[in-house]
Amino acid sequence: MKKITVPVISSMKNKTKIVMVTAYDAPTAKIVDESGVDIVLVGDSLGNVIQGLKNTLPVTVEEMIYHTKIVSRGIKNAHLCSDMPFMSYQSSNLDAVRNAGRFVKEAGAESVKIEVTEDYIDTIKEIRKAGIPVMGHIGLRPQSVHDMGGYKLQGRDKKEAEKLLSLAKKIEEAGAFSLVLESIPQKLAKKITKSINIPTIGIGAGVDCDGQVLVINDLSGMSEEPLPKFVKKYADARNILKDATKEYVDEVRSGAFPTKEHSYD
Ligand code: KIV
């Protein structure tokens, strides 16, 4: 397996589907890396998935740096991208460049992801100027949950769809190396994907994107149900862990564990 770099990711457009998955700790990062994913994303979904929060807004730069650091220890081949959390780039471009730099310098990230509107095109350019690759994220932007009035499908009407298409082109021009499309109609995702030369990575955006991303806890079945419509549950990790723990509880209480096999003479 070769190391997946930004040029490798760029070259995959129109050739090979890109597979991205989130991870938040070293052992999970090692498992997904060994499974052959192209990009490991330390998502600020950390807030919902690991920290038990109801949205991503309270997640801090320090927490994201800590999790990026530990994820980096589990990765050999995959590209490591880190989410810049809420208010780490919105306040000024100077803050954006400084914080993006911390992800690379202190945590081992190889790129950063930001949620983009027209107001953040210059932010992409400034981070790029520092030599840090940027992944854009449009459509449903969880950091703007209050502004959007909830986690809703975006780009449904013609005007909204045209806005997103135009935004995607500006993000490419600004120098982003890839673009996450979250919760938009499949047709619109296809149109955006065909209209830009950087790879699109979809989540709830249909099959025509250049790649797909899912949250590891959702795809493995660790997350509590109900799950969003766009998630496919590939395993039942939550019940596997629950059953194993229940069996351990029963065996300790009955004296069936530990046996001689698990004891020292
Ligand atoms: O935070 C996250 O995990 C994400 C992905 C779902 C794209 O932004």
Short mmCIF file of C-alpha atoms and ligand atoms in Angstrom, two decimals:
data_model
loop_
_atom_site.label_atom_id
_atom_site.label_comp_id
_atom_site.label_asym_id
_atom_site.label_seq_id
_atom_site.Cartn_x
_atom_site.Cartn_y
_atom_site.Cartn_z
CA MET A 1 0.00 0.00 0.00
CA LYS A 2 1.33 3.42 -0.89
CA LYS A 3 0.99 6.57 1.18
CA ILE A 4 -2.08 8.57 0.13
CA THR A 5 -1.01 12.16 -0.42
CA VAL A 6 -2.96 15.18 -1.67
CA PRO A 7 -1.66 14.69 -5.28
CA VAL A 8 -2.73 11.03 -5.09
CA ILE A 9 -6.24 12.11 -3.98
CA SER A 10 -6.42 14.68 -6.81
CA SER A 11 -5.39 12.03 -9.35
CA MET A 12 -8.21 9.71 -8.24
CA LYS A 13 -10.94 11.93 -9.76
CA ASN A 14 -12.69 10.10 -12.63
CA LYS A 15 -10.54 6.99 -11.97
CA THR A 16 -11.06 5.46 -8.53
CA LYS A 17 -13.67 6.16 -5.88
CA ILE A 18 -12.22 7.84 -2.79
CA VAL A 19 -13.09 6.29 0.57
CA MET A 20 -13.05 8.49 3.66
CA VAL A 21 -14.06 7.53 7.19
CA THR A 22 -13.85 9.27 10.54
CA ALA A 23 -11.74 8.10 13.47
CA TYR A 24 -11.15 9.62 16.89
CA ASP A 25 -8.55 7.32 18.53
CA ALA A 26 -5.41 5.34 17.68
CA PRO A 27 -6.77 1.74 17.65
CA THR A 28 -9.73 2.68 15.43
CA ALA A 29 -7.42 4.65 13.14
CA LYS A 30 -5.20 1.56 12.82
CA ILE A 31 -8.19 -0.65 11.95
CA VAL A 32 -9.54 1.70 9.25
CA ASP A 33 -6.06 2.32 7.85
CA GLU A 34 -5.46 -1.44 7.61
CA SER A 35 -8.88 -1.77 5.92
CA GLY A 36 -7.58 0.33 3.03
CA VAL A 37 -9.43 3.65 3.40
CA ASP A 38 -7.88 6.57 1.53
CA ILE A 39 -8.62 9.37 3.99
CA VAL A 40 -9.10 9.31 7.75
CA LEU A 41 -11.03 12.35 8.94
CA VAL A 42 -10.86 13.45 12.55
CA GLY A 43 -14.31 14.99 12.31
CA ASP A 44 -15.70 17.47 14.77
CA SER A 45 -18.53 14.90 14.87
CA LEU A 46 -16.27 13.99 17.82
CA GLY A 47 -18.76 16.13 19.75
CA ASN A 48 -21.79 13.98 18.92
CA VAL A 49 -20.08 10.60 18.61
CA ILE A 50 -17.53 10.56 21.43
CA GLN A 51 -18.30 13.44 23.77
CA GLY A 52 -22.07 12.83 24.00
CA LEU A 53 -22.93 16.39 22.92
CA LYS A 54 -26.04 17.24 20.93
CA ASN A 55 -24.09 19.23 18.30
CA THR A 56 -20.51 20.00 17.24
CA LEU A 57 -20.46 23.61 18.44
CA PRO A 58 -18.72 23.16 21.83
CA VAL A 59 -15.80 21.13 20.37
CA THR A 60 -12.53 23.02 20.94
CA VAL A 61 -9.25 23.32 19.03
CA GLU A 62 -7.41 21.69 21.96
CA GLU A 63 -9.77 18.66 21.88
CA MET A 64 -9.43 18.31 18.10
CA ILE A 65 -5.64 18.56 18.34
CA TYR A 66 -5.56 15.88 21.05
CA HIS A 67 -7.72 13.50 18.98
CA THR A 68 -5.80 14.23 15.76
CA LYS A 69 -2.54 13.46 17.59
CA ILE A 70 -3.74 10.08 18.82
CA VAL A 71 -5.34 9.18 15.47
CA SER A 72 -2.06 10.00 13.69
CA ARG A 73 -0.33 7.27 15.74
CA GLY A 74 -2.60 4.63 14.19
CA ILE A 75 -2.15 5.65 10.56
CA LYS A 76 0.43 4.36 8.10
CA ASN A 77 -0.98 4.85 4.58
CA ALA A 78 -4.15 6.91 4.69
CA HIS A 79 -4.20 10.69 4.36
CA LEU A 80 -5.01 12.41 7.67
CA CYS A 81 -7.44 15.32 7.53
CA SER A 82 -8.67 17.21 10.56
CA ASP A 83 -11.81 19.27 10.99
CA MET A 84 -11.31 22.83 12.15
CA PRO A 85 -13.96 23.23 14.87
CA PHE A 86 -16.49 26.03 15.29
CA MET A 87 -14.86 29.45 15.91
CA SER A 88 -11.35 28.27 15.01
CA TYR A 89 -11.54 29.98 11.58
CA GLN A 90 -14.74 32.10 11.62
CA SER A 91 -13.29 34.97 13.70
CA SER A 92 -10.49 36.01 11.30
CA ASN A 93 -8.20 34.66 8.60
CA LEU A 94 -5.27 35.13 10.98
CA ASP A 95 -6.94 32.81 13.52
CA ALA A 96 -7.71 30.39 10.68
CA VAL A 97 -4.07 30.20 9.52
CA ARG A 98 -2.71 29.99 13.08
CA ASN A 99 -5.12 27.20 14.06
CA ALA A 100 -4.64 25.29 10.79
CA GLY A 101 -0.90 25.51 11.45
CA ARG A 102 -1.37 23.99 14.91
CA PHE A 103 -3.17 20.98 13.40
CA VAL A 104 -0.21 20.31 11.11
CA LYS A 105 2.62 21.26 13.47
CA GLU A 106 1.35 19.84 16.78
CA ALA A 107 -1.02 17.05 15.73
CA GLY A 108 0.29 15.59 12.46
CA ALA A 109 -2.69 16.52 10.25
CA GLU A 110 -1.90 16.56 6.53
CA SER A 111 -4.85 18.77 5.63
CA VAL A 112 -7.71 20.60 7.33
CA LYS A 113 -11.42 20.75 6.54
CA ILE A 114 -13.61 23.85 6.91
CA GLU A 115 -17.33 24.41 6.39
CA VAL A 116 -17.60 26.96 3.59
CA THR A 117 -19.97 29.75 2.55
CA GLU A 118 -19.18 32.67 0.20
CA ASP A 119 -17.67 34.40 3.27
CA TYR A 120 -14.88 31.81 3.62
CA ILE A 121 -13.40 31.72 0.12
CA ASP A 122 -10.52 33.96 1.25
CA THR A 123 -10.01 31.75 4.30
CA ILE A 124 -9.23 28.83 1.98
CA LYS A 125 -6.74 31.00 0.06
CA GLU A 126 -4.99 32.17 3.24
CA ILE A 127 -4.62 28.66 4.71
CA ARG A 128 -3.33 27.43 1.33
CA LYS A 129 -0.76 30.24 1.32
CA ALA A 130 0.75 28.62 4.41
CA GLY A 131 1.14 25.41 2.41
CA ILE A 132 -1.69 23.62 4.20
CA PRO A 133 -4.12 21.70 1.95
CA VAL A 134 -7.79 22.54 2.53
CA MET A 135 -10.85 20.35 2.12
CA GLY A 136 -14.09 22.33 1.73
CA HIS A 137 -17.47 21.24 3.14
CA ILE A 138 -20.79 22.54 1.74
CA GLY A 139 -24.47 21.62 1.80
CA LEU A 140 -25.50 20.76 5.33
CA ARG A 141 -22.95 22.52 7.52
CA PRO A 142 -23.37 21.23 11.09
CA GLN A 143 -21.48 24.21 12.56
CA SER A 144 -24.32 26.43 11.22
CA VAL A 145 -27.11 24.28 12.68
CA HIS A 146 -28.81 27.24 14.35
CA ASP A 147 -28.63 29.37 11.21
CA MET A 148 -29.99 26.51 9.10
CA GLY A 149 -32.80 25.73 11.55
CA GLY A 150 -31.75 22.10 12.03
CA TYR A 151 -30.07 19.25 10.17
CA LYS A 152 -31.97 19.49 6.89
CA LEU A 153 -31.44 18.54 3.26
CA GLN A 154 -29.88 21.53 1.44
CA GLY A 155 -30.03 22.74 -2.18
CA ARG A 156 -33.55 21.51 -2.78
CA ASP A 157 -34.91 24.45 -4.79
CA LYS A 158 -33.42 25.79 -8.02
CA LYS A 159 -32.02 29.00 -6.50
CA GLU A 160 -30.33 27.15 -3.62
CA ALA A 161 -28.93 24.54 -6.01
CA GLU A 162 -27.44 27.23 -8.27
CA LYS A 163 -25.88 28.93 -5.24
CA LEU A 164 -24.21 25.68 -4.16
CA LEU A 165 -22.92 25.00 -7.69
CA SER A 166 -21.43 28.50 -7.92
CA LEU A 167 -19.93 28.13 -4.42
CA ALA A 168 -18.32 24.79 -5.36
CA LYS A 169 -16.62 26.47 -8.37
CA LYS A 170 -15.31 29.29 -6.15
CA ILE A 171 -13.97 26.75 -3.65
CA GLU A 172 -12.06 25.00 -6.44
CA GLU A 173 -10.69 28.34 -7.71
CA ALA A 174 -9.60 29.26 -4.17
CA GLY A 175 -7.38 26.17 -4.13
CA ALA A 176 -9.21 23.55 -2.06
CA PHE A 177 -8.06 20.03 -2.99
CA SER A 178 -11.40 18.31 -2.36
CA LEU A 179 -14.95 19.08 -1.36
CA VAL A 180 -17.38 17.34 0.99
CA LEU A 181 -21.02 17.50 -0.15
CA GLU A 182 -23.34 16.81 2.78
CA SER A 183 -27.09 16.13 2.53
CA ILE A 184 -27.92 17.47 -0.92
CA PRO A 185 -30.02 15.86 -3.67
CA GLN A 186 -28.19 13.23 -5.75
CA LYS A 187 -28.81 15.14 -9.00
CA LEU A 188 -27.22 18.30 -7.65
CA ALA A 189 -24.22 16.35 -6.29
CA LYS A 190 -23.76 14.82 -9.76
CA LYS A 191 -23.89 18.25 -11.40
CA ILE A 192 -21.36 19.72 -8.97
CA THR A 193 -19.08 16.69 -9.36
CA LYS A 194 -19.12 17.05 -13.15
CA SER A 195 -18.59 20.83 -13.01
CA ILE A 196 -15.40 20.95 -10.94
CA ASN A 197 -11.99 19.30 -11.29
CA ILE A 198 -11.39 18.58 -7.61
CA PRO A 199 -12.85 15.38 -6.11
CA THR A 200 -16.19 15.57 -4.31
CA ILE A 201 -16.75 13.36 -1.28
CA GLY A 202 -20.40 12.77 -0.47
CA ILE A 203 -22.35 12.01 2.67
CA GLY A 204 -26.06 11.87 1.94
CA ALA A 205 -25.31 13.10 -1.60
CA GLY A 206 -25.75 9.94 -3.68
CA VAL A 207 -23.54 7.63 -5.67
CA ASP A 208 -22.22 10.05 -8.30
CA CYS A 209 -19.73 11.83 -6.02
CA ASP A 210 -16.03 11.02 -6.51
CA GLY A 211 -15.95 9.46 -3.06
CA GLN A 212 -17.95 8.77 0.08
CA VAL A 213 -17.51 9.48 3.77
CA LEU A 214 -19.24 7.93 6.78
CA VAL A 215 -18.80 8.29 10.52
CA ILE A 216 -17.11 5.14 11.85
CA ASN A 217 -19.54 4.74 14.78
CA ASP A 218 -22.48 4.84 12.33
CA LEU A 219 -21.10 2.33 9.81
CA SER A 220 -19.92 -0.09 12.51
CA GLY A 221 -23.21 0.00 14.39
CA MET A 222 -21.75 1.60 17.54
CA SER A 223 -24.14 4.57 17.24
CA GLU A 224 -27.57 4.43 18.83
CA GLU A 225 -30.46 4.24 16.38
CA PRO A 226 -32.28 5.84 14.62
CA LEU A 227 -29.54 6.73 12.15
CA PRO A 228 -29.86 9.24 9.30
CA LYS A 229 -31.26 7.83 6.01
CA PHE A 230 -27.84 8.11 4.30
CA VAL A 231 -26.07 5.78 6.77
CA LYS A 232 -25.52 2.12 5.99
CA LYS A 233 -24.86 0.01 9.08
CA TYR A 234 -22.21 -2.57 8.07
CA ALA A 235 -21.96 -4.27 11.48
CA ASP A 236 -23.67 -4.44 14.86
CA ALA A 237 -20.74 -3.37 17.06
CA ARG A 238 -22.99 -1.93 19.80
CA ASN A 239 -24.78 -5.23 20.39
CA ILE A 240 -21.57 -7.27 20.01
CA LEU A 241 -19.97 -5.17 22.76
CA LYS A 242 -23.11 -5.26 24.90
CA ASP A 243 -23.45 -9.07 24.61
CA ALA A 244 -19.74 -9.57 25.41
CA THR A 245 -20.00 -7.31 28.47
CA LYS A 246 -23.20 -9.03 29.65
CA GLU A 247 -21.50 -12.44 29.38
CA TYR A 248 -18.52 -11.10 31.38
CA VAL A 249 -20.87 -9.74 34.07
CA ASP A 250 -22.64 -13.13 34.31
CA GLU A 251 -19.37 -15.11 34.44
CA VAL A 252 -17.81 -12.92 37.13
CA ARG A 253 -20.96 -13.17 39.23
CA SER A 254 -21.24 -16.96 38.79
CA GLY A 255 -17.51 -17.56 39.34
CA ALA A 256 -17.07 -18.98 35.81
CA PHE A 257 -14.38 -16.35 35.13
CA PRO A 258 -11.44 -16.38 35.70
CA THR A 259 -10.61 -20.04 35.09
CA LYS A 260 -7.20 -21.71 35.59
CA GLU A 261 -6.37 -20.63 32.02
CA HIS A 262 -6.58 -16.97 33.01
CA SER A 263 -4.73 -17.38 36.34
CA TYR A 264 -1.03 -17.64 37.36
CA ASP A 265 0.30 -20.70 39.27
O1 KIV B 1 -17.43 15.90 11.41
C1 KIV B 1 -17.53 14.99 10.56
O2 KIV B 1 -17.44 13.80 10.87
C2 KIV B 1 -17.76 15.38 9.18
C3 KIV B 1 -18.06 14.31 8.17
C4 KIV B 1 -19.32 13.61 8.45
C5 KIV B 1 -17.98 14.82 6.78
O3 KIV B 1 -17.72 16.53 8.88
#
